[in-house]
Amino acid sequence: DGQNSIQQLAEHSRGLGYRYLLLCDHSKAAFYANGLDEKRLMAQGKEIDEVNKRFDPAEFRVLKGIECDILADGSMDLSDDALASLDGVVASIHSNFNLPPEAQTERLCRALEHRYVTMLGHPTGRLILSRTGYNPDLRQVILTAARLGKSIELNANPHRLDLSWRMIRFAVRKGVKIAINPDAHSLDGFNVLRYGVTIGRKAWLRKEDVLNAMSADEFLAASATMRGD
């Protein structure tokens, strides 16, 4: 459901001073958002390869990713082969919000157990002032991420700001890396990153605590470690 081409996103990101962009469309279960199945994800990867030919990789590159739906039982929405081909996999819940908190906690933890998942997206699913989310046991989820060496998103969209600053502090104490992500669906969507940075400061985040404050090569190395490559 993005509104711009990969080339436009790449040029805009580079213009903002970023050194890389992890491109993460929705997966196929998010049919309402025109989510990608395995075949379309492969085609997108080829398009990313073509776009990257226009940049010096030492200055900027587009990385291949997906925001993969976590299904009701905690499994992934795409095949392992498809996920294995990517530079990063954000696992997120977008359905079955009515499961009890215990089931949601187990669901999130099972998703983190998946080898190719590198990051948990908007871990509570809250929308500020309009939706409480799925109310998992966040401490248990964070401890699972810490045990597995996985990262957790701080979604910078001002309607989400998910994870909260209090739980970010807990996560960092446990050694979990935080990724400050814009959840951008258009070029203007990158502007919300300042809100995520503000929450990160409130949580006392340091540069070394932030996954996407790394260089591209460092990010790829961290992602490979999370996957056990």
GROMACS .gro file of C-alpha atoms in nm:
model
  229
    1ASP     CA    1   0.000   0.000   0.000
    2GLY     CA    2   0.298   0.230  -0.049
    3GLN     CA    3   0.234   0.534  -0.265
    4ASN     CA    4   0.575   0.577  -0.430
    5SER     CA    5   0.809   0.376  -0.647
    6ILE     CA    6   1.123   0.209  -0.513
    7GLN     CA    7   1.333   0.457  -0.710
    8GLN     CA    8   1.147   0.751  -0.556
    9LEU     CA    9   1.185   0.608  -0.207
   10ALA     CA   10   1.555   0.549  -0.264
   11GLU     CA   11   1.621   0.899  -0.394
   12HIS     CA   12   1.419   1.056  -0.113
   13SER     CA   13   1.595   0.854   0.157
   14ARG     CA   14   1.935   0.938   0.017
   15GLY     CA   15   1.834   1.304  -0.003
   16LEU     CA   16   1.749   1.297   0.368
   17GLY     CA   17   2.103   1.181   0.440
   18TYR     CA   18   2.034   0.813   0.506
   19ARG     CA   19   2.281   0.553   0.388
   20TYR     CA   20   2.034   0.270   0.333
   21LEU     CA   21   1.664   0.188   0.320
   22LEU     CA   22   1.515  -0.145   0.429
   23LEU     CA   23   1.209  -0.176   0.208
   24CYS     CA   24   0.925  -0.362   0.384
   25ASP     CA   25   0.590  -0.397   0.212
   26HIS     CA   26   0.313  -0.599   0.375
   27SER     CA   27   0.285  -0.973   0.311
   28LYS     CA   28  -0.004  -1.150   0.142
   29ALA     CA   29  -0.233  -1.188   0.447
   30ALA     CA   30  -0.266  -0.809   0.445
   31PHE     CA   31  -0.477  -0.829   0.130
   32TYR     CA   32  -0.638  -0.495   0.219
   33ALA     CA   33  -0.291  -0.339   0.179
   34ASN     CA   34  -0.209  -0.520  -0.148
   35GLY     CA   35   0.039  -0.742   0.038
   36LEU     CA   36   0.306  -0.934  -0.149
   37ASP     CA   37   0.304  -1.309  -0.204
   38GLU     CA   38   0.623  -1.504  -0.269
   39LYS     CA   39   0.617  -1.445  -0.644
   40ARG     CA   40   0.566  -1.069  -0.617
   41LEU     CA   41   0.829  -1.046  -0.343
   42MET     CA   42   1.080  -1.210  -0.577
   43ALA     CA   43   0.989  -0.965  -0.853
   44GLN     CA   44   1.034  -0.676  -0.611
   45GLY     CA   45   1.379  -0.809  -0.522
   46LYS     CA   46   1.480  -0.795  -0.889
   47GLU     CA   47   1.354  -0.438  -0.911
   48ILE     CA   48   1.560  -0.347  -0.603
   49ASP     CA   49   1.867  -0.497  -0.772
   50GLU     CA   50   1.806  -0.271  -1.073
   51VAL     CA   51   1.756   0.039  -0.857
   52ASN     CA   52   2.076  -0.034  -0.664
   53LYS     CA   53   2.278  -0.025  -0.987
   54ARG     CA   54   2.214   0.351  -0.993
   55PHE     CA   55   2.388   0.410  -0.659
   56ASP     CA   56   2.737   0.365  -0.521
   57PRO     CA   57   2.678   0.099  -0.249
   58ALA     CA   58   2.931   0.274  -0.027
   59GLU     CA   59   2.702   0.579  -0.028
   60PHE     CA   60   2.351   0.435  -0.045
   61ARG     CA   61   2.169   0.108  -0.105
   62VAL     CA   62   1.819  -0.037  -0.084
   63LEU     CA   63   1.795  -0.351   0.129
   64LYS     CA   64   1.535  -0.622   0.080
   65GLY     CA   65   1.280  -0.674   0.355
   66ILE     CA   66   0.917  -0.752   0.433
   67GLU     CA   67   0.671  -0.675   0.707
   68CYS     CA   68   0.548  -1.030   0.741
   69ASP     CA   69   0.216  -1.095   0.910
   70ILE     CA   70   0.218  -1.308   1.223
   71LEU     CA   71  -0.070  -1.550   1.178
   72ALA     CA   72  -0.302  -1.649   1.462
   73ASP     CA   73  -0.084  -1.944   1.565
   74GLY     CA   74   0.239  -1.742   1.557
   75SER     CA   75   0.358  -1.878   1.223
   76MET     CA   76   0.478  -1.660   0.937
   77ASP     CA   77   0.267  -1.556   0.639
   78LEU     CA   78   0.540  -1.638   0.382
   79SER     CA   79   0.752  -1.945   0.313
   80ASP     CA   80   1.091  -1.993   0.475
   81ASP     CA   81   1.257  -1.986   0.132
   82ALA     CA   82   1.109  -1.642   0.062
   83LEU     CA   83   1.210  -1.504   0.402
   84ALA     CA   84   1.561  -1.650   0.371
   85SER     CA   85   1.624  -1.436   0.063
   86LEU     CA   86   1.579  -1.107   0.252
   87ASP     CA   87   1.811  -0.875   0.443
   88GLY     CA   88   1.560  -0.821   0.723
   89VAL     CA   89   1.218  -0.950   0.828
   90VAL     CA   90   0.983  -0.744   1.044
   91ALA     CA   91   0.715  -0.966   1.200
   92SER     CA   92   0.392  -0.788   1.292
   93ILE     CA   93   0.036  -0.864   1.399
   94HIS     CA   94  -0.244  -0.712   1.190
   95SER     CA   95  -0.532  -0.951   1.263
   96ASN     CA   96  -0.701  -1.159   1.534
   97PHE     CA   97  -0.680  -0.882   1.792
   98ASN     CA   98  -0.945  -1.053   2.005
   99LEU     CA   99  -0.728  -1.343   2.123
  100PRO     CA  100  -0.669  -1.346   2.501
  101PRO     CA  101  -0.348  -1.181   2.625
  102GLU     CA  102  -0.186  -1.517   2.704
  103ALA     CA  103  -0.243  -1.636   2.348
  104GLN     CA  104  -0.112  -1.310   2.204
  105THR     CA  105   0.201  -1.338   2.418
  106GLU     CA  106   0.261  -1.694   2.299
  107ARG     CA  107   0.193  -1.584   1.941
  108LEU     CA  108   0.452  -1.306   1.954
  109CYS     CA  109   0.711  -1.525   2.123
  110ARG     CA  110   0.662  -1.799   1.866
  111ALA     CA  111   0.713  -1.545   1.588
  112LEU     CA  112   1.039  -1.434   1.748
  113GLU     CA  113   1.148  -1.798   1.755
  114HIS     CA  114   1.130  -1.811   1.376
  115ARG     CA  115   1.482  -1.822   1.238
  116TYR     CA  116   1.439  -1.554   0.972
  117VAL     CA  117   1.254  -1.298   1.184
  118THR     CA  118   1.493  -1.019   1.279
  119MET     CA  119   1.257  -0.760   1.426
  120LEU     CA  120   0.921  -0.744   1.601
  121GLY     CA  121   0.703  -0.464   1.464
  122HIS     CA  122   0.472  -0.238   1.673
  123PRO     CA  123   0.462  -0.497   1.953
  124THR     CA  124   0.139  -0.389   2.125
  125GLY     CA  125  -0.064  -0.289   1.819
  126ARG     CA  126  -0.194   0.017   1.998
  127LEU     CA  127  -0.329   0.326   1.827
  128ILE     CA  128  -0.311   0.614   2.070
  129LEU     CA  129  -0.655   0.734   2.186
  130SER     CA  130  -0.835   0.491   1.954
  131ARG     CA  131  -0.717   0.130   2.006
  132THR     CA  132  -0.559  -0.041   2.304
  133GLY     CA  133  -0.397  -0.316   2.100
  134TYR     CA  134  -0.366  -0.684   2.184
  135ASN     CA  135  -0.225  -0.648   2.537
  136PRO     CA  136   0.049  -0.913   2.548
  137ASP     CA  137   0.281  -0.968   2.842
  138LEU     CA  138   0.546  -0.733   2.706
  139ARG     CA  139   0.809  -0.826   2.960
  140GLN     CA  140   0.788  -1.189   2.855
  141VAL     CA  141   0.802  -1.089   2.488
  142ILE     CA  142   1.105  -0.868   2.549
  143LEU     CA  143   1.281  -1.140   2.747
  144THR     CA  144   1.221  -1.378   2.457
  145ALA     CA  145   1.368  -1.126   2.213
  146ALA     CA  146   1.668  -1.084   2.444
  147ARG     CA  147   1.723  -1.459   2.469
  148LEU     CA  148   1.709  -1.498   2.092
  149GLY     CA  149   1.907  -1.184   2.010
  150LYS     CA  150   1.621  -1.031   1.811
  151SER     CA  151   1.535  -0.661   1.782
  152ILE     CA  152   1.214  -0.469   1.852
  153GLU     CA  153   1.068  -0.173   1.670
  154LEU     CA  154   0.995   0.170   1.808
  155ASN     CA  155   0.729   0.271   1.558
  156ALA     CA  156   0.765   0.647   1.516
  157ASN     CA  157   0.417   0.707   1.379
  158PRO     CA  158   0.262   0.951   1.630
  159HIS     CA  159  -0.057   0.742   1.634
  160ARG     CA  160   0.147   0.442   1.752
  161LEU     CA  161   0.474   0.530   1.934
  162ASP     CA  162   0.494   0.160   2.000
  163LEU     CA  163   0.706   0.047   2.198
  164SER     CA  164   0.651   0.289   2.489
  165TRP     CA  165   0.951   0.463   2.643
  166ARG     CA  166   0.912   0.271   2.970
  167MET     CA  167   0.928  -0.067   2.797
  168ILE     CA  168   1.215   0.052   2.578
  169ARG     CA  169   1.417   0.113   2.894
  170PHE     CA  170   1.341  -0.240   3.009
  171ALA     CA  171   1.432  -0.382   2.668
  172VAL     CA  172   1.766  -0.202   2.655
  173ARG     CA  173   1.852  -0.318   3.006
  174LYS     CA  174   1.801  -0.673   2.876
  175GLY     CA  175   2.026  -0.610   2.577
  176VAL     CA  176   1.759  -0.580   2.305
  177LYS     CA  177   1.839  -0.354   2.009
  178ILE     CA  178   1.570  -0.101   1.917
  179ALA     CA  179   1.495   0.006   1.557
  180ILE     CA  180   1.336   0.350   1.520
  181ASN     CA  181   1.116   0.308   1.213
  182PRO     CA  182   0.889   0.560   1.036
  183ASP     CA  183   0.628   0.307   0.915
  184ALA     CA  184   0.625   0.529   0.606
  185HIS     CA  185   0.368   0.465   0.333
  186SER     CA  186   0.471   0.774   0.133
  187LEU     CA  187   0.761   1.017   0.107
  188ASP     CA  188   0.601   1.243   0.367
  189GLY     CA  189   0.590   0.947   0.605
  190PHE     CA  190   0.962   0.978   0.673
  191ASN     CA  191   0.894   1.304   0.855
  192VAL     CA  192   0.762   1.122   1.161
  193LEU     CA  193   1.104   0.985   1.251
  194ARG     CA  194   1.158   1.288   1.475
  195TYR     CA  195   0.878   1.164   1.701
  196GLY     CA  196   1.046   0.827   1.735
  197VAL     CA  197   1.378   0.992   1.812
  198THR     CA  198   1.206   1.202   2.079
  199ILE     CA  199   1.062   0.893   2.246
  200GLY     CA  200   1.401   0.726   2.215
  201ARG     CA  201   1.562   1.016   2.398
  202LYS     CA  202   1.297   0.995   2.668
  203ALA     CA  203   1.392   0.628   2.703
  204TRP     CA  204   1.762   0.723   2.729
  205LEU     CA  205   1.850   0.538   2.410
  206ARG     CA  206   2.211   0.566   2.301
  207LYS     CA  207   2.336   0.531   1.946
  208GLU     CA  208   2.472   0.186   2.024
  209ASP     CA  209   2.123   0.075   2.136
  210VAL     CA  210   1.964   0.161   1.800
  211LEU     CA  211   1.976  -0.101   1.526
  212ASN     CA  212   1.932   0.140   1.236
  213ALA     CA  213   2.192   0.383   1.367
  214MET     CA  214   2.441   0.124   1.240
  215SER     CA  215   2.607   0.146   0.900
  216ALA     CA  216   2.460  -0.071   0.623
  217ASP     CA  217   2.733  -0.332   0.663
  218GLU     CA  218   2.690  -0.336   1.041
  219PHE     CA  219   2.314  -0.368   1.001
  220LEU     CA  220   2.353  -0.662   0.762
  221ALA     CA  221   2.600  -0.830   0.997
  222ALA     CA  222   2.359  -0.785   1.290
  223SER     CA  223   2.073  -0.924   1.082
  224ALA     CA  224   2.282  -1.228   0.987
  225THR     CA  225   2.363  -1.288   1.353
  226MET     CA  226   1.992  -1.272   1.446
  227ARG     CA  227   1.923  -1.535   1.182
  228GLY     CA  228   2.207  -1.755   1.295
  229ASP     CA  229   2.380  -1.733   0.957
   0.00000   0.00000   0.00000
